[in-house]
Short mmCIF file of C-alpha atoms in Angstrom, two decimals:
data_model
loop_
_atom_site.label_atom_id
_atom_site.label_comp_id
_atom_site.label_asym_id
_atom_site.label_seq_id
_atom_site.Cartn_x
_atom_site.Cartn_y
_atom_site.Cartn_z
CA UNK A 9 112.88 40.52 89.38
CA UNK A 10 112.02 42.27 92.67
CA UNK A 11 113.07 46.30 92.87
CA UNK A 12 112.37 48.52 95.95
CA UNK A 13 112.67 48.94 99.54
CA UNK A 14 111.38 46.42 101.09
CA UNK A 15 111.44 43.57 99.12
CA UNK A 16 114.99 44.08 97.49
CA UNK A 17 116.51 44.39 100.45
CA UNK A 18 115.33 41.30 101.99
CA UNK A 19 116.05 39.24 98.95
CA UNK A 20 119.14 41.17 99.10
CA UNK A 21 119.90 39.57 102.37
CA UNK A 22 118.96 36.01 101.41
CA UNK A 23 120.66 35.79 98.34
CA UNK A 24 123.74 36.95 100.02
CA UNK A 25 123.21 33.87 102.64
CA UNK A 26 122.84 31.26 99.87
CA UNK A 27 126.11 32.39 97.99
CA UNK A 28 127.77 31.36 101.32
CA UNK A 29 125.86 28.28 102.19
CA UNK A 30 128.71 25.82 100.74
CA UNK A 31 126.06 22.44 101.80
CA UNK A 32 126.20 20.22 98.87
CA UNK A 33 122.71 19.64 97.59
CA UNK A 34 122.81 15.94 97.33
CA UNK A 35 122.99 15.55 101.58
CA UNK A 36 120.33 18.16 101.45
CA UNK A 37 117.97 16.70 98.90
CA UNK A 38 119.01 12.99 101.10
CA UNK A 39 117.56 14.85 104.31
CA UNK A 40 114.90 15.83 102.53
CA UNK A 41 113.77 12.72 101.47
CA UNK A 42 114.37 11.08 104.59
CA UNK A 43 111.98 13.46 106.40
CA UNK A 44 108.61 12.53 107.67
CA UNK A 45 105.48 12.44 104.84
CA UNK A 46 104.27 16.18 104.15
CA UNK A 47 100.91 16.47 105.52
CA UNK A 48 98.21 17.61 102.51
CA UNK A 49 98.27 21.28 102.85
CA UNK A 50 95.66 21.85 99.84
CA UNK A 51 93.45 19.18 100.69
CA UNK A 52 93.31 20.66 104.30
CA UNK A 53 91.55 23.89 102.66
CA UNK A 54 89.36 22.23 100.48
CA UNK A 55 87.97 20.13 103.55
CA UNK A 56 87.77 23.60 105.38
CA UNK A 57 83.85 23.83 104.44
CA UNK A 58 83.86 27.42 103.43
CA UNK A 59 86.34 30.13 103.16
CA UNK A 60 89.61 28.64 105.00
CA UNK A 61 91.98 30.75 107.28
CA UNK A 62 95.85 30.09 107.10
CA UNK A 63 96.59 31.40 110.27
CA UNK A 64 99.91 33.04 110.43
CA UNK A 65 102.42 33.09 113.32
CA UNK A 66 105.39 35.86 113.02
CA UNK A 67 107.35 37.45 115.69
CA UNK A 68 107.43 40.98 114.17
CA UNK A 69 107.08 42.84 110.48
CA UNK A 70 109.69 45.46 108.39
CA UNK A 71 106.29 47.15 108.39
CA UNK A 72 105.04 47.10 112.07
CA UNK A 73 108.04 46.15 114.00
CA UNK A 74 107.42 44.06 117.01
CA UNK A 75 104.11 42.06 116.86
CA UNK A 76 104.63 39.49 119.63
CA UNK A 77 108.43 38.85 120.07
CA UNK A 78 107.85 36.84 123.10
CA UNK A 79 105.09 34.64 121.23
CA UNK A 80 105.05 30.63 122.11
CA UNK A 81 104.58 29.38 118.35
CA UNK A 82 103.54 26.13 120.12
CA UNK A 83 100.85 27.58 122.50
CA UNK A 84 99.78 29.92 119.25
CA UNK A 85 99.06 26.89 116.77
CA UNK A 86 96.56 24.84 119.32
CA UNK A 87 94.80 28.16 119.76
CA UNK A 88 94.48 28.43 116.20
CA UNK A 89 93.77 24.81 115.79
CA UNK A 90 91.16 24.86 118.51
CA UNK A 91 89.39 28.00 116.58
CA UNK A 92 89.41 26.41 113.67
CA UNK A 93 92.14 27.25 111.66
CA UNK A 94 92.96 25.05 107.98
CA UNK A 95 96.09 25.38 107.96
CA UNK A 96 99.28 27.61 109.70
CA UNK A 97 101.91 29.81 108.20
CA UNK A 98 104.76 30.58 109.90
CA UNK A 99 107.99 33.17 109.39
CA UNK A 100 111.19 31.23 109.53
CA UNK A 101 112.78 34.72 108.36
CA UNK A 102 115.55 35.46 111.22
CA UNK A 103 116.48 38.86 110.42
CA UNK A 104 113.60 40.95 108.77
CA UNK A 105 110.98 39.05 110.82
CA UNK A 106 112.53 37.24 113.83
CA UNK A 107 111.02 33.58 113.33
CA UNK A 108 113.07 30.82 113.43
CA UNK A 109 113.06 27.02 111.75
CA UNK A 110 112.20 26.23 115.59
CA UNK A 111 109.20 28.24 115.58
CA UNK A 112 107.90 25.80 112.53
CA UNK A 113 109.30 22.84 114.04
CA UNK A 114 107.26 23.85 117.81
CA UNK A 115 104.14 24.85 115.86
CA UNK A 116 103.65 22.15 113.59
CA UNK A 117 104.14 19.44 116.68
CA UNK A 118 101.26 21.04 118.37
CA UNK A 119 98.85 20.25 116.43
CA UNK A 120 97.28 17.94 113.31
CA UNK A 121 98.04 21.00 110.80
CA UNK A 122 99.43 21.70 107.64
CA UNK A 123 101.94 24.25 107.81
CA UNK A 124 103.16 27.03 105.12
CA UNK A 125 107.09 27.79 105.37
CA UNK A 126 106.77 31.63 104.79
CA UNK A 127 109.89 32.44 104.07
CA UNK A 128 112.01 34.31 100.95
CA UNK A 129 112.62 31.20 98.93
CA UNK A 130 115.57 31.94 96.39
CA UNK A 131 117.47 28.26 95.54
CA UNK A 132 117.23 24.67 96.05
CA UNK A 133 118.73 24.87 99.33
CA UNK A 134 115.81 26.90 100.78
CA UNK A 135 113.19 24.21 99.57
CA UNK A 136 114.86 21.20 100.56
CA UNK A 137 115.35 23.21 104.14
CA UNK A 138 111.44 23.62 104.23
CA UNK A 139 110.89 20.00 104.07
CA UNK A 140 113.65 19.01 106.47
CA UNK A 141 112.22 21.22 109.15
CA UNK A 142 109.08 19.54 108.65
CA UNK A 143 107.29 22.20 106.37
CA UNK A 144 104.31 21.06 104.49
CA UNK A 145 103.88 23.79 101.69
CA UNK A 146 106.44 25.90 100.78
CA UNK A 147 106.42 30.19 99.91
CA UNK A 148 107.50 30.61 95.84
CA UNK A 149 106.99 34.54 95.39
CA UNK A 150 106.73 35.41 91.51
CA UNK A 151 108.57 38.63 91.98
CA UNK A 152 111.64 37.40 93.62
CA UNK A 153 112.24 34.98 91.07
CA UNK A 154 113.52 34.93 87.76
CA UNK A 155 111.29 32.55 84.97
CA UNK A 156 113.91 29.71 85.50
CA UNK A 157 114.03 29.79 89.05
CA UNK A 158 110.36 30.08 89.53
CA UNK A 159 109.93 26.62 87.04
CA UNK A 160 112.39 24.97 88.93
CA UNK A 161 111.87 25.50 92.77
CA UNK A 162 108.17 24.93 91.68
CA UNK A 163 108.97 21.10 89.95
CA UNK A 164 111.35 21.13 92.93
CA UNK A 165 108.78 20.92 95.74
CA UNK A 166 106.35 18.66 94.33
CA UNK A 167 109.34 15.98 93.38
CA UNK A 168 109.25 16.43 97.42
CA UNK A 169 105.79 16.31 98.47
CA UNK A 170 105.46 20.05 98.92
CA UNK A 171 102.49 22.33 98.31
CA UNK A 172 103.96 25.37 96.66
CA UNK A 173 101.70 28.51 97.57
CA UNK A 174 102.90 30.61 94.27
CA UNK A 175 102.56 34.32 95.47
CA UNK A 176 101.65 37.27 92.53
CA UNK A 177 101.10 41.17 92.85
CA UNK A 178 99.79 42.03 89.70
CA UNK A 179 98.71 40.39 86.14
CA UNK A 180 101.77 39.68 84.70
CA UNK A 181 103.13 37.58 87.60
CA UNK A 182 99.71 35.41 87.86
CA UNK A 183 100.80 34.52 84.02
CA UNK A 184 103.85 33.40 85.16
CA UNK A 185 102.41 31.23 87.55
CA UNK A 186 100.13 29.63 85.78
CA UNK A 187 103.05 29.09 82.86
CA UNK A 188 105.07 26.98 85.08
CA UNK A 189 101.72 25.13 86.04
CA UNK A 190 101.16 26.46 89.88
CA UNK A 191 97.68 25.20 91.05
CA UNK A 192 97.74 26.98 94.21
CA UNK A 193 97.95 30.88 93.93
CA UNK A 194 98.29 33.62 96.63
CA UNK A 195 97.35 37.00 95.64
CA UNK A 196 99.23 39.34 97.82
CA UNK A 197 97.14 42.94 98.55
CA UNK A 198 100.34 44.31 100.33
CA UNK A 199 102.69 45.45 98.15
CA UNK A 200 106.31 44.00 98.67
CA UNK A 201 108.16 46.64 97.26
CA UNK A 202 105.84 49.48 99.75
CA UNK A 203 104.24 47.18 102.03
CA UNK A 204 101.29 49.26 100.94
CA UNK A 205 97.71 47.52 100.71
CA UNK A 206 95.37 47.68 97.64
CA UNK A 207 92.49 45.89 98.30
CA UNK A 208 91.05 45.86 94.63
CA UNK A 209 94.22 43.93 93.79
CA UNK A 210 93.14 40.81 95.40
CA UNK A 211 89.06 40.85 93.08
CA UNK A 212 90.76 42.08 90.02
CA UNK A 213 93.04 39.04 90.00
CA UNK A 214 90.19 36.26 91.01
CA UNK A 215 87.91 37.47 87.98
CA UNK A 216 90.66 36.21 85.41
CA UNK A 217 92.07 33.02 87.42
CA UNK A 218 91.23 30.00 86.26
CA UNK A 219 88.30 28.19 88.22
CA UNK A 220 90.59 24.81 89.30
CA UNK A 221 93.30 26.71 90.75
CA UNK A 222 93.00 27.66 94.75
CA UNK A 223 93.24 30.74 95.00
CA UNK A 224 94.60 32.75 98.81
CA UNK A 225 94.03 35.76 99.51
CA UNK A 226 97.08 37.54 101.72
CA UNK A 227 97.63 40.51 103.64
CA UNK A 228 94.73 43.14 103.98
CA UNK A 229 92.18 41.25 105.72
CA UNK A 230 90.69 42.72 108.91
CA UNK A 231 87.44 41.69 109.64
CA UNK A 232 84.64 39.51 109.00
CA UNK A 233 83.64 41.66 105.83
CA UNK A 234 86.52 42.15 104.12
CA UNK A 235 86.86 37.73 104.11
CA UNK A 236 82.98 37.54 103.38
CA UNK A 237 84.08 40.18 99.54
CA UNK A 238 87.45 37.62 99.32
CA UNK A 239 85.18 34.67 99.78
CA UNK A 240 82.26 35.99 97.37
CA UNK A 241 85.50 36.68 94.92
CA UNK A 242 85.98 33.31 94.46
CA UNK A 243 88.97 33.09 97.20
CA UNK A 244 89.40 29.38 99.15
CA UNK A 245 91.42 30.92 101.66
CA UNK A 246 92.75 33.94 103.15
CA UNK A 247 96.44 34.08 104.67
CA UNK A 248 96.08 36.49 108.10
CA UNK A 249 98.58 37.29 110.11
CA UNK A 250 98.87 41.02 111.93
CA UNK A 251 95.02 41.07 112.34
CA UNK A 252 95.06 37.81 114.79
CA UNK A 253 98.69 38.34 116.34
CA UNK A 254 97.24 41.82 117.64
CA UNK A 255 93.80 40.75 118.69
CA UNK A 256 93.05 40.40 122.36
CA UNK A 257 90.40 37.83 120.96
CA UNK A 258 92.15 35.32 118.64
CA UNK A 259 90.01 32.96 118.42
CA UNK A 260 86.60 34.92 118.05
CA UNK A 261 88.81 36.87 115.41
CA UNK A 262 89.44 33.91 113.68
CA UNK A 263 85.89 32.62 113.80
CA UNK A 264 84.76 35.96 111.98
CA UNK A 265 86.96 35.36 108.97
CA UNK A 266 86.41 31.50 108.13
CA UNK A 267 83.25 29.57 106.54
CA UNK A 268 81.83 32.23 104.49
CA UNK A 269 80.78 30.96 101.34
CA UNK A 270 82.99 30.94 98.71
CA UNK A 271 81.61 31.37 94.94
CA UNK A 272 82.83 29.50 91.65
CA UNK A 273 85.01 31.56 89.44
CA UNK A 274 84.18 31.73 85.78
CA UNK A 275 87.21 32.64 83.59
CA UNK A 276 86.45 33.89 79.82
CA UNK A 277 89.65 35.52 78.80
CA UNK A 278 93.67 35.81 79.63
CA UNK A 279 94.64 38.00 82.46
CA UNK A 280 94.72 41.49 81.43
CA UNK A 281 97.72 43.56 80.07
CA UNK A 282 100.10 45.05 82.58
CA UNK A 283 99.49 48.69 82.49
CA UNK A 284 102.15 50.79 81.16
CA UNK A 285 100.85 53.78 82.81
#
């Protein structure tokens, strides 16, 4: 489980909000069902025809503070369409990040994309929320759950349709992932717990992941080169957020980081030890 700053407080924060949700999960999981068909979030970055962009839309950042909080998620996710974008993520986090389940609901009826809840998913209720609001794929982040958890909300949101986009930080956590049989796999180069960035995270990881999972690459990627070394890594997609959200020139931005080609991983052994250093 998560410790630190950044992360634990946040989790902090949501975990407090889900001991005080009294919904009972059966008229959730009802609503859920109900919704409308999920569109195919992993298909959409296999299609992509080169290295795919997940282009994020997020009203501010613990890190950065204010980013856009003014942004029109709707006007935001046909630029990104029109530039060429896979698929969209957006923040439904209210308090750490200022998005909304309105800002999902306003992007994804914009245009033909999938789109990511990114969110800090921590129970049942959170995941049958995703697909109510008309998610697609939902956020499972290794470190904020426990090995239970993480088994369950995974089984959880394909029983409804959802992508799950299983985040990891280090070795250890990719294990887990692949234990509880996640085929999609975002490798996070910020830090939770600092909100640092470590770009030798992201290459480390793709040298020991298995060749049929999709691997994303998040956080940390500014310019054309650094998707072209995630791409030649064996990444399918990278997850980008600040770097288009700031640009004055979204959609040239956006047209620097997608369609490089991405290389076949080869895997030969488990993922190395954590180090104990």
């Amino acid at each position: 489980m998560a410790s630190g700053t950044y992360l634990a407080d946040i989790l902090d924060a949501h975990r407090r909000r889900a001991e005080a949700d009294h919904r009972p999960l059966a008229a959730l999981e009802a609503e859920a069902v109900a919704a409308p068909s999920p569109r195919p979030f992993a298909d959409a970055l296999a299609a992509a025809g080169g290295l795919a962009v997940i282009a994020e839309i997020k009203r501010r950042s613990p890190s950065k503070g204010d980013l856009d909080p003014t942004l029109d998620p709707a006007g935001l996710a046909g630029e990104y369409a029109e530039a060429g974008a896979a698929c969209l993520s957006v923040l439904t986090d209210s308090d750490f990040f200022g998005g909304s389940a309105d800002d999902l609901a306003n992007a994804r009826a914009a245009c033909d994309l999938p789109v990511l809840r990114k969110d800090f998913t921590v129970g049942e209720a959170d995941v049958y929320d995703a697909r109510i609001m008309g998610a697609d794929a939902v956020l499972l982040i290794v470190a904020a759950l426990a090995g239970d958890e993480l088994e369950r909300l995974h089984t959880l949101a394909g029983d409804l349709g959802l992508a799950a986009l299983v985040e990891v930080h280090d070795s250890e956590e990719l294990q887990r992932a692949l234990d509880v049989g996640a085929t999609l796999v975002g490798v996070n180069q910020r830090d939770l717990r600092t909100f640092e960035v470590d770009h030798d995270r992201a290459r480390e990881l793709a040298a020991v992941m298995p060749p049929d999972v999709v691997a994303v690459a998040e956080s940390g990627v500014r310019h054309g080169a650094d998707a072209a070394r995630l791409a030649e890594a064996g990444y399918r997609a990278v997850l980008v957020g600040e770097t288009l959200l700031t640009s004055n020139r979204r959609a040239a931005a956006l047209g620097e980081l997608r369609g490089h080609p991405v290389a076949r991983r080869g895997v030969t052994s488990s993922p190395p030890a954590p180090s104990r250093a």
